[in-house]
CSV table of C-alpha atoms and ligand atoms in Angstrom, one decimal:
chain,number,residue,atom,x,y,z
A,1,UNK,CA,66.5,132.7,6.5
A,2,UNK,CA,64.7,129.7,8.1
A,3,UNK,CA,61.9,132.0,9.3
A,4,UNK,CA,61.5,133.4,5.8
A,5,UNK,CA,61.2,129.9,4.2
A,6,UNK,CA,58.8,128.8,6.9
A,7,UNK,CA,56.6,131.8,6.3
A,8,UNK,CA,56.6,131.3,2.5
A,9,UNK,CA,55.7,127.6,3.0
A,10,UNK,CA,52.9,128.5,5.4
A,11,UNK,CA,51.4,131.1,3.0
A,12,UNK,CA,51.7,128.6,0.2
A,13,UNK,CA,49.8,126.0,2.2
A,14,UNK,CA,47.2,128.6,3.2
A,15,UNK,CA,46.6,129.3,-0.5
A,16,UNK,CA,46.4,125.6,-1.4
A,17,UNK,CA,44.0,124.5,1.4
A,18,UNK,CA,42.1,127.7,2.0
A,19,UNK,CA,39.5,127.0,-0.6
A,20,UNK,CA,38.9,123.4,0.5
A,21,UNK,CA,38.0,123.8,4.1
A,22,UNK,CA,39.5,124.3,7.6
A,23,UNK,CA,43.0,123.3,8.3
A,24,UNK,CA,45.5,123.4,11.2
A,25,UNK,CA,49.1,123.0,10.1
A,26,UNK,CA,52.0,122.3,12.5
A,27,UNK,CA,55.3,123.0,10.7
A,28,UNK,CA,56.8,120.2,12.8
A,29,UNK,CA,55.0,117.4,14.5
A,30,UNK,CA,57.7,116.5,17.0
A,31,UNK,CA,60.3,118.5,18.9
A,32,UNK,CA,62.7,118.2,21.8
A,33,UNK,CA,62.7,120.7,24.6
A,34,UNK,CA,65.1,121.0,27.5
A,35,UNK,CA,63.5,121.1,30.9
A,36,UNK,CA,63.4,124.6,32.2
A,37,UNK,CA,63.6,126.2,28.7
A,38,UNK,CA,61.1,127.9,26.5
A,39,UNK,CA,59.6,125.8,23.6
A,40,UNK,CA,57.6,127.3,20.8
A,41,UNK,CA,55.1,125.2,18.9
A,42,UNK,CA,54.4,127.1,15.6
A,43,UNK,CA,51.0,126.6,14.2
A,44,UNK,CA,48.7,128.1,11.5
A,45,UNK,CA,45.1,127.5,10.8
A,46,UNK,CA,42.5,128.3,8.2
A,47,UNK,CA,39.0,128.6,9.5
A,48,UNK,CA,36.0,127.8,7.3
A,49,UNK,CA,34.5,131.1,6.1
A,50,UNK,CA,30.9,129.8,5.8
A,51,UNK,CA,28.8,126.7,5.4
A,52,UNK,CA,25.6,125.9,3.5
A,53,UNK,CA,22.5,125.0,5.7
A,54,UNK,CA,20.7,123.8,2.5
A,55,UNK,CA,19.2,127.1,1.6
A,56,UNK,CA,21.9,129.7,2.1
A,57,UNK,CA,25.5,130.2,3.0
A,58,UNK,CA,25.9,130.9,6.7
A,59,UNK,CA,29.1,132.8,7.6
A,60,UNK,CA,31.3,131.5,10.3
A,61,UNK,CA,33.4,133.3,12.9
A,62,UNK,CA,35.9,131.7,15.2
A,63,UNK,CA,35.0,132.5,18.8
A,64,UNK,CA,37.2,130.1,20.8
A,65,UNK,CA,40.8,128.8,20.4
A,66,UNK,CA,42.4,126.2,22.7
A,67,UNK,CA,45.3,123.8,23.1
A,68,UNK,CA,45.1,120.5,24.8
A,69,UNK,CA,47.6,117.9,26.0
A,70,UNK,CA,47.3,114.2,25.2
A,71,UNK,CA,43.7,114.4,23.9
A,72,UNK,CA,42.9,113.5,20.3
A,73,UNK,CA,40.0,116.0,19.8
A,74,UNK,CA,40.3,118.4,22.6
A,75,UNK,CA,36.5,119.1,22.6
A,76,UNK,CA,33.9,119.8,25.3
A,77,UNK,CA,35.1,119.7,28.8
A,78,UNK,CA,38.5,118.3,28.0
A,79,UNK,CA,41.1,120.2,30.2
A,80,UNK,CA,43.1,122.7,28.1
A,81,UNK,CA,46.6,124.0,28.7
A,82,UNK,CA,45.4,127.2,26.9
A,83,UNK,CA,41.8,128.3,26.4
A,84,UNK,CA,40.7,131.7,25.2
A,85,UNK,CA,37.3,131.2,26.8
A,86,UNK,CA,37.8,131.6,29.7
A,87,UNK,CA,41.2,133.1,29.4
A,88,UNK,CA,44.0,130.7,30.3
A,89,UNK,CA,45.1,130.6,33.9
A,90,UNK,CA,48.5,128.9,33.6
A,91,UNK,CA,51.0,131.6,32.7
A,92,UNK,CA,53.5,128.9,31.5
A,93,UNK,CA,51.4,128.5,28.3
A,94,UNK,CA,51.4,131.6,26.2
A,95,UNK,CA,49.2,131.8,23.1
A,96,UNK,CA,51.2,133.9,20.6
A,97,UNK,CA,48.4,133.5,17.9
A,98,UNK,CA,45.1,135.0,17.2
A,99,UNK,CA,41.6,134.0,16.1
A,100,UNK,CA,42.3,134.3,12.4
A,101,UNK,CA,45.3,132.4,11.2
A,102,UNK,CA,48.0,132.1,13.8
A,103,UNK,CA,47.8,129.4,16.5
A,104,UNK,CA,51.4,129.4,17.8
A,105,UNK,CA,51.8,128.2,21.4
A,106,UNK,CA,54.7,129.0,23.6
A,107,UNK,CA,55.6,126.8,26.7
A,108,UNK,CA,57.8,128.5,29.2
A,109,UNK,CA,59.8,126.7,31.9
A,110,UNK,CA,59.2,123.4,30.3
A,111,UNK,CA,58.4,120.6,32.8
A,112,UNK,CA,58.6,116.9,32.6
A,113,UNK,CA,54.8,116.8,32.3
A,114,UNK,CA,55.0,118.7,29.0
A,115,UNK,CA,56.4,115.5,27.5
A,116,UNK,CA,53.1,115.0,25.6
A,117,UNK,CA,51.2,115.5,22.4
A,118,UNK,CA,49.8,119.0,22.0
A,119,UNK,CA,46.8,119.7,19.7
A,120,UNK,CA,45.1,122.9,18.7
A,121,UNK,CA,41.3,123.3,18.4
A,122,UNK,CA,39.3,126.1,16.9
A,123,UNK,CA,35.6,126.6,17.7
A,124,UNK,CA,33.3,128.8,15.6
A,125,UNK,CA,29.9,130.3,16.4
A,126,UNK,CA,28.4,127.2,14.8
A,127,UNK,CA,29.6,123.6,15.3
A,128,UNK,CA,30.2,123.3,11.5
A,129,UNK,CA,33.2,125.5,12.0
A,130,UNK,CA,34.8,123.4,14.9
A,131,UNK,CA,38.0,121.6,14.0
A,132,UNK,CA,40.9,119.7,15.5
A,133,UNK,CA,43.9,118.4,13.6
A,134,UNK,CA,44.5,115.1,15.3
A,135,UNK,CA,48.2,114.9,14.2
A,136,UNK,CA,49.4,117.3,16.9
A,137,UNK,CA,52.9,118.1,18.1
A,138,UNK,CA,54.8,115.6,20.2
A,139,UNK,CA,57.1,117.3,22.7
A,140,UNK,CA,60.0,115.2,24.2
A,141,UNK,CA,61.4,116.7,27.3
A,142,UNK,CA,65.0,116.1,27.9
A,143,UNK,CA,67.3,117.0,30.8
A,144,UNK,CA,70.2,119.0,29.4
A,145,UNK,CA,71.0,117.2,26.2
A,146,UNK,CA,74.4,118.3,25.0
A,147,UNK,CA,74.9,119.8,21.6
A,148,UNK,CA,77.9,118.7,19.6
A,149,UNK,CA,79.9,120.4,16.9
A,150,UNK,CA,80.2,118.8,13.5
A,151,UNK,CA,82.8,120.3,11.1
A,152,UNK,CA,82.6,120.3,7.3
A,153,UNK,CA,86.3,119.4,7.4
A,154,UNK,CA,87.6,116.0,8.6
A,155,UNK,CA,90.8,117.7,9.6
A,156,UNK,CA,91.1,119.8,12.8
A,157,UNK,CA,94.2,121.3,11.4
A,158,UNK,CA,93.5,123.8,8.6
A,159,UNK,CA,95.8,125.8,6.3
A,160,UNK,CA,95.4,129.5,6.1
A,161,UNK,CA,92.8,130.6,3.5
A,162,UNK,CA,90.6,127.5,3.8
A,163,UNK,CA,86.9,127.6,4.4
A,164,UNK,CA,85.2,125.6,7.1
A,165,UNK,CA,81.6,125.3,8.5
A,166,UNK,CA,80.9,124.2,12.0
A,167,UNK,CA,77.4,122.8,12.7
A,168,UNK,CA,75.8,122.8,16.2
A,169,UNK,CA,73.7,119.6,16.3
A,170,UNK,CA,72.1,117.2,18.6
A,171,UNK,CA,70.5,113.7,18.5
A,172,UNK,CA,67.4,115.3,19.7
A,173,UNK,CA,65.8,117.7,17.1
A,174,UNK,CA,65.3,121.1,18.7
A,175,UNK,CA,63.3,123.4,16.6
A,176,UNK,CA,65.0,126.4,18.2
A,177,UNK,CA,66.5,128.6,15.6
A,178,UNK,CA,68.9,130.5,17.8
A,179,UNK,CA,72.2,129.1,18.9
A,180,UNK,CA,75.0,130.8,20.8
A,181,UNK,CA,78.6,130.2,19.6
A,182,UNK,CA,81.6,130.6,21.8
A,183,UNK,CA,85.3,130.8,20.9
A,184,UNK,CA,87.6,130.2,23.9
A,185,UNK,CA,84.7,131.0,26.2
A,186,UNK,CA,83.7,134.3,24.6
A,187,UNK,CA,80.3,134.6,22.9
A,188,UNK,CA,80.4,135.3,19.1
A,189,UNK,CA,77.7,137.4,17.4
A,190,UNK,CA,76.6,134.5,15.1
A,191,UNK,CA,73.3,133.0,16.1
A,192,UNK,CA,72.7,130.4,13.4
A,193,UNK,CA,73.0,126.7,13.8
A,194,UNK,CA,76.0,126.7,11.5
A,195,UNK,CA,79.1,128.9,11.9
A,196,UNK,CA,80.9,129.7,8.6
A,197,UNK,CA,84.5,130.5,8.8
A,198,UNK,CA,85.8,131.7,5.4
A,199,UNK,CA,89.4,132.3,4.5
A,200,UNK,CA,90.7,131.3,7.9
A,201,UNK,CA,93.7,132.8,9.5
A,202,UNK,CA,95.7,131.8,12.6
A,203,UNK,CA,93.4,134.0,14.6
A,204,UNK,CA,90.5,131.6,13.9
A,205,UNK,CA,92.4,128.9,15.9
A,206,UNK,CA,90.8,128.1,19.2
A,207,UNK,CA,88.3,126.0,21.2
A,208,UNK,CA,84.7,126.4,19.9
A,209,UNK,CA,81.6,125.5,21.8
A,210,UNK,CA,77.9,126.0,21.1
A,211,UNK,CA,74.6,125.9,23.0
A,212,UNK,CA,71.0,126.6,22.3
A,213,UNK,CA,70.4,130.3,23.1
A,214,UNK,CA,69.9,130.8,26.9
A,215,UNK,CA,70.1,127.1,27.6
A,216,UNK,CA,73.6,126.6,28.9
A,217,UNK,CA,72.7,123.0,29.8
A,218,UNK,CA,73.1,122.2,26.1
A,219,UNK,CA,76.7,123.5,25.9
A,220,UNK,CA,78.8,121.3,23.7
A,221,UNK,CA,82.2,119.8,24.3
A,222,UNK,CA,84.9,122.1,22.9
A,223,UNK,CA,85.9,121.6,19.3
A,224,UNK,CA,89.6,122.6,18.9
A,225,UNK,CA,90.4,124.2,15.6
A,226,UNK,CA,93.9,124.9,14.5
A,227,UNK,CA,95.0,127.1,11.6
A,228,UNK,CA,98.6,126.8,10.6
A,229,UNK,CA,100.4,130.2,10.6
A,230,UNK,CA,102.0,129.6,7.2
A,231,UNK,CA,100.3,128.7,4.0
A,232,UNK,CA,101.3,125.3,2.9
A,233,UNK,CA,103.1,126.3,-0.3
A,234,UNK,CA,106.3,124.9,-1.7
A,235,UNK,CA,107.9,128.4,-2.2
A,236,UNK,CA,107.2,129.4,1.3
A,237,UNK,CA,108.4,126.0,2.6
A,238,UNK,CA,112.0,126.7,1.3
A,239,UNK,CA,112.2,130.0,3.0
A,240,UNK,CA,113.4,128.8,6.4
A,241,UNK,CA,116.1,126.7,4.7
A,242,UNK,CA,117.4,129.7,2.7
A,243,UNK,CA,117.5,131.9,5.7
A,244,UNK,CA,119.3,129.2,7.6
A,245,UNK,CA,122.0,128.7,5.0
A,246,UNK,CA,122.6,132.5,4.5
A,247,UNK,CA,122.9,133.2,8.2
A,248,UNK,CA,125.2,130.1,8.6
A,249,UNK,CA,127.6,131.4,5.9
A,250,UNK,CA,127.5,134.9,7.3
A,251,UNK,CA,128.4,133.5,10.8
A,252,UNK,CA,131.3,131.5,9.4
A,253,UNK,CA,132.7,134.6,7.5
A,254,UNK,CA,132.5,136.7,10.7
A,255,UNK,CA,134.2,134.0,12.7
A,256,UNK,CA,137.0,133.7,10.2
A,257,UNK,CA,137.6,137.4,10.1
A,258,UNK,CA,137.7,137.6,13.9
A,259,UNK,CA,140.0,134.6,14.0
A,260,UNK,CA,142.4,136.2,11.5
A,261,UNK,CA,142.3,139.5,13.4
A,262,UNK,CA,143.2,137.8,16.7
A,263,UNK,CA,146.0,135.8,15.2
A,264,UNK,CA,147.5,138.9,13.6
A,265,UNK,CA,147.3,140.8,16.9
A,266,UNK,CA,148.9,137.9,18.8
A,267,UNK,CA,151.6,137.4,16.2
A,268,UNK,CA,152.4,141.1,16.5
A,269,UNK,CA,152.5,140.8,20.3
A,270,UNK,CA,154.7,137.7,20.2
A,271,UNK,CA,157.1,139.6,17.8
A,272,UNK,CA,157.2,142.4,20.2
A,273,UNK,CA,157.9,140.1,23.2
A,274,UNK,CA,160.7,138.3,21.4
A,275,UNK,CA,162.2,141.8,20.6
A,276,UNK,CA,162.0,142.6,24.3
A,277,UNK,CA,164.0,139.6,25.3
A,278,UNK,CA,161.1,137.0,25.9
A,279,UNK,CA,161.6,136.7,29.6
A,280,UNK,CA,158.2,135.1,30.0
A,281,UNK,CA,159.0,131.6,28.8
A,282,UNK,CA,155.7,129.8,27.8
A,283,UNK,CA,154.6,127.0,30.1
A,284,UNK,CA,154.4,123.4,29.1
A,285,UNK,CA,151.6,123.0,26.5
A,286,UNK,CA,149.6,120.7,28.9
A,287,UNK,CA,149.6,123.3,31.6
A,288,UNK,CA,148.4,125.9,29.2
A,289,UNK,CA,145.6,123.7,28.0
A,290,UNK,CA,144.4,123.1,31.6
A,291,UNK,CA,144.7,126.8,32.4
A,292,UNK,CA,142.7,127.6,29.3
A,293,UNK,CA,140.0,125.2,30.5
A,294,UNK,CA,139.9,126.9,33.9
A,295,UNK,CA,139.7,130.3,32.4
A,296,UNK,CA,136.9,129.5,30.0
A,297,UNK,CA,135.1,128.0,33.0
A,298,UNK,CA,135.3,131.3,34.7
A,299,UNK,CA,133.7,132.7,31.5
A,300,UNK,CA,136.5,135.1,30.8
A,301,UNK,CA,136.0,134.2,27.2
A,302,UNK,CA,137.8,137.0,25.5
A,303,UNK,CA,140.9,136.4,27.6
A,304,UNK,CA,140.6,132.7,26.9
A,305,UNK,CA,140.5,133.4,23.2
A,306,UNK,CA,143.7,135.4,23.4
A,307,UNK,CA,145.4,132.6,25.3
A,308,UNK,CA,144.2,129.9,23.0
A,309,UNK,CA,145.3,131.7,19.8
A,310,UNK,CA,148.6,132.4,21.5
A,311,UNK,CA,149.0,128.8,22.3
A,312,UNK,CA,148.1,127.6,18.8
A,313,UNK,CA,150.6,130.0,17.3
A,314,UNK,CA,153.4,129.2,19.8
A,315,UNK,CA,153.2,125.4,19.7
A,316,UNK,CA,152.8,124.6,16.1
A,317,UNK,CA,155.7,122.3,16.3
A,318,UNK,CA,153.8,119.8,18.4
A,319,UNK,CA,151.5,118.6,15.7
A,320,UNK,CA,149.0,116.6,17.8
A,321,UNK,CA,148.9,119.0,20.6
A,322,UNK,CA,148.3,122.0,18.3
A,323,UNK,CA,145.4,120.3,16.6
A,324,UNK,CA,143.9,119.6,19.9
A,325,UNK,CA,144.3,123.1,21.0
A,326,UNK,CA,142.8,124.4,17.8
A,327,UNK,CA,139.7,122.5,18.5
A,328,UNK,CA,139.3,124.2,21.8
A,329,UNK,CA,140.1,127.4,20.0
A,330,UNK,CA,137.2,127.1,17.6
A,331,UNK,CA,134.8,126.3,20.5
A,332,UNK,CA,135.9,129.3,22.4
A,333,UNK,CA,135.7,131.7,19.5
A,334,UNK,CA,132.2,130.4,18.8
A,335,UNK,CA,131.2,130.8,22.4
A,336,UNK,CA,132.5,134.3,22.6
A,337,UNK,CA,130.6,135.1,19.3
A,338,UNK,CA,127.5,133.7,20.8
A,339,UNK,CA,127.7,135.7,24.0
A,340,UNK,CA,128.3,138.9,22.0
A,341,UNK,CA,125.3,138.2,19.6
B,401,LIG,C1,47.3,118.2,10.0
B,401,LIG,O1,48.6,118.5,10.4
B,401,LIG,C2,49.6,118.0,9.6
B,401,LIG,C3,50.9,118.4,10.1
B,401,LIG,O2,51.1,119.7,10.2
B,401,LIG,C4,49.4,118.5,8.2
B,401,LIG,O3,50.3,117.9,7.3
B,401,LIG,C5,48.0,118.2,7.7
B,401,LIG,O4,47.8,118.8,6.4
B,401,LIG,C6,47.0,118.8,8.7
B,401,LIG,N1,45.6,118.4,8.2
B,401,LIG,C7,44.7,119.3,8.2
B,401,LIG,C8,43.4,118.8,7.6
B,401,LIG,O5,44.8,120.4,8.5
B,402,LIG,C1,53.5,111.2,18.8
B,402,LIG,O1,53.4,110.3,19.9
B,402,LIG,C2,52.4,109.3,19.8
B,402,LIG,C3,52.4,108.5,21.1
B,402,LIG,O2,52.7,109.3,22.2
B,402,LIG,C4,52.6,108.5,18.6
B,402,LIG,O3,51.6,107.6,18.4
B,402,LIG,C5,52.7,109.3,17.4
B,402,LIG,O4,53.0,108.6,16.2
B,402,LIG,C6,53.7,110.4,17.6
B,402,LIG,N1,53.8,111.3,16.4
B,402,LIG,C7,54.9,111.7,15.8
B,402,LIG,C8,54.7,112.6,14.7
B,402,LIG,O5,56.0,111.3,16.2
B,403,LIG,C1,52.5,133.8,14.7
B,403,LIG,O1,52.7,134.7,15.8
B,403,LIG,C2,54.0,134.5,16.4
B,403,LIG,C3,54.1,135.5,17.6
B,403,LIG,O2,53.6,136.7,17.3
B,403,LIG,C4,55.0,134.9,15.3
B,403,LIG,O3,56.3,134.7,15.9
B,403,LIG,C5,54.9,134.0,14.1
B,403,LIG,O4,55.8,134.4,13.1
B,403,LIG,C6,53.5,134.1,13.6
B,403,LIG,N1,53.3,133.1,12.5
B,403,LIG,C7,52.9,133.5,11.3
B,403,LIG,C8,52.7,132.4,10.3
B,403,LIG,O5,52.6,134.6,11.0
B,404,LIG,C1,57.4,110.9,26.7
B,404,LIG,O1,58.7,110.4,27.0
B,404,LIG,C2,58.9,109.1,26.8
B,404,LIG,C3,60.3,108.7,27.2
B,404,LIG,O2,60.5,109.2,28.5
B,404,LIG,C4,58.6,108.8,25.3
B,404,LIG,O3,58.8,107.4,25.0
B,404,LIG,C5,57.3,109.2,24.9
B,404,LIG,O4,57.0,109.1,23.5
B,404,LIG,C6,57.0,110.7,25.3
B,404,LIG,N1,55.6,111.0,25.0
B,404,LIG,C7,55.3,111.9,24.1
B,404,LIG,C8,53.8,112.1,24.0
B,404,LIG,O5,56.0,112.6,23.5
B,405,LIG,C1,85.8,130.4,0.5
B,405,LIG,O1,84.6,131.1,0.4
B,405,LIG,C2,84.7,132.3,-0.4
B,405,LIG,C3,83.4,132.9,-0.4
B,405,LIG,O2,82.9,133.1,0.9
B,405,LIG,C4,85.1,131.9,-1.8
B,405,LIG,O3,85.3,133.1,-2.6
B,405,LIG,C5,86.4,131.1,-1.8
B,405,LIG,O4,86.7,130.7,-3.1
B,405,LIG,C6,86.3,129.9,-0.9
B,405,LIG,N1,87.6,129.3,-0.8
B,405,LIG,C7,87.8,128.0,-0.9
B,405,LIG,C8,89.2,127.5,-0.7
B,405,LIG,O5,86.9,127.2,-1.1
B,406,LIG,C1,91.8,136.0,2.3
B,406,LIG,O1,92.5,136.9,3.2
B,406,LIG,C2,93.7,137.5,2.7
B,406,LIG,C3,94.2,138.4,3.7
B,406,LIG,O2,94.0,137.8,5.0
B,406,LIG,C4,93.3,138.3,1.4
B,406,LIG,O3,94.5,138.9,0.9
B,406,LIG,C5,92.6,137.5,0.4
B,406,LIG,O4,92.2,138.3,-0.7
B,406,LIG,C6,91.4,136.8,1.0
B,406,LIG,N1,90.8,135.9,0.1
B,406,LIG,C7,89.5,135.7,-0.1
B,406,LIG,C8,89.0,134.8,-1.1
B,406,LIG,O5,88.7,136.4,0.5
B,407,LIG,C1,92.0,124.4,23.9
B,407,LIG,O1,91.8,123.3,24.8
B,407,LIG,C2,93.0,122.6,25.0
B,407,LIG,C3,92.7,121.4,25.9
B,407,LIG,O2,91.4,121.0,25.7
B,407,LIG,C4,94.1,123.4,25.6
B,407,LIG,O3,95.3,122.7,25.6
B,407,LIG,C5,94.3,124.6,24.7
B,407,LIG,O4,95.3,125.5,25.3
B,407,LIG,C6,93.1,125.4,24.4
B,407,LIG,N1,93.3,126.4,23.5
B,407,LIG,C7,93.0,127.7,23.7
B,407,LIG,C8,93.3,128.7,22.7
B,407,LIG,O5,92.4,128.0,24.8
């Protein structure tokens, strides 16, 4: 996208200025570069086609292109970082252009001494065709300037279905188009400076980081994004409550049925005992209570249930005692249910 617009802009400028005279256009006049990285300084130029010597039009041809550092005109014997004539000797400076329209310079393994103004100069087969644009490109060399992530949403907690855009930015303006995005340390396929997350789900939750491509020194601090598992909708919000009430009622019904069943069984057993002569006289209620406690401590819950219901049936006459025992009863029935479920 960005490359496309740049090209369109450049072609447009070419058309505009081509007829007037020579031009050198730098799409940006200042940029940041991380030490050790590769910086590209885009540049286009329009040479003068011909000039009039008073009698006739003399055609012009570009015979030499060069880039200089910290020199306003870059002419004559000024040292160049790149010179087509003779061919440049420092391999760190690569001329990606030509002698017609493209004057792009690439600086590899950027050094502190590249913190400078760079200017392009074209030289023709006649001095009338020589030209330097004095504006130049200022390169600011930084040591591992960290990127940071800016979100389109103020909230780090998002609801499912929302859209969010994360931007990889820096105080220093890097004109590097490619960025590497990471989610929980794993590289994503996106390479733009912004990461669009549409219709987010819980799977989009995680720690995001970004860095300029191949320059891990610029790795940002993590940006933690959380997407709530459930959509924040009133209907959905009531669901856990409904489930809770229904299961609660169901549990109570089961407990009641079980309770009735045990009582009936115990009543029948007591009836049977009494018919047999009832030689096993029940102990004092207090003893029974403590023995129940002991038993439930031994986790013989089903036996304890039987004893408790037995006690509550047998000692109904002692009002206070029986209420006390019934409380224990409920607790034991519940614990036996819980251990079964
Ligand atoms: C010099 O470069 C600047 C920045 O790219 C540009 O705006 C300007 O038009 C250029 N001038 C000429 C004469 O090429
Ligand atoms: C580039 O740097 C020089 C000084 O080093 C300054 O005079 C000039 O204004 C700067 N140009 C831009 C476009 O920042
Ligand atoms: C100039 O050349 C470089 C390297 O081949 C290329 O990336 C860039 O797009 C070219 N610029 C234009 C305006 O064609
Ligand atoms: C070089 O770096 C210094 C800061 O260290 C900055 O002030 C200066 O403008 C830079 N020079 C150029 C030409 O970019
Ligand atoms: C999210 O973006 C998609 C398109 O990518 C759009 O259809 C949808 O309406 C957006 N949703 C919100 C909540 O803005
Ligand atoms: C969002 O995703 C859900 C499933 O995850 C899908 O049903 C829905 O149509 C999507 N909405 C948009 C706007 O893409
Ligand atoms: C994200 O980072 C935080 C701490 O910075 C950590 O507690 C959390 O577990 C991380 N999340 C993931 C998905 O790694």
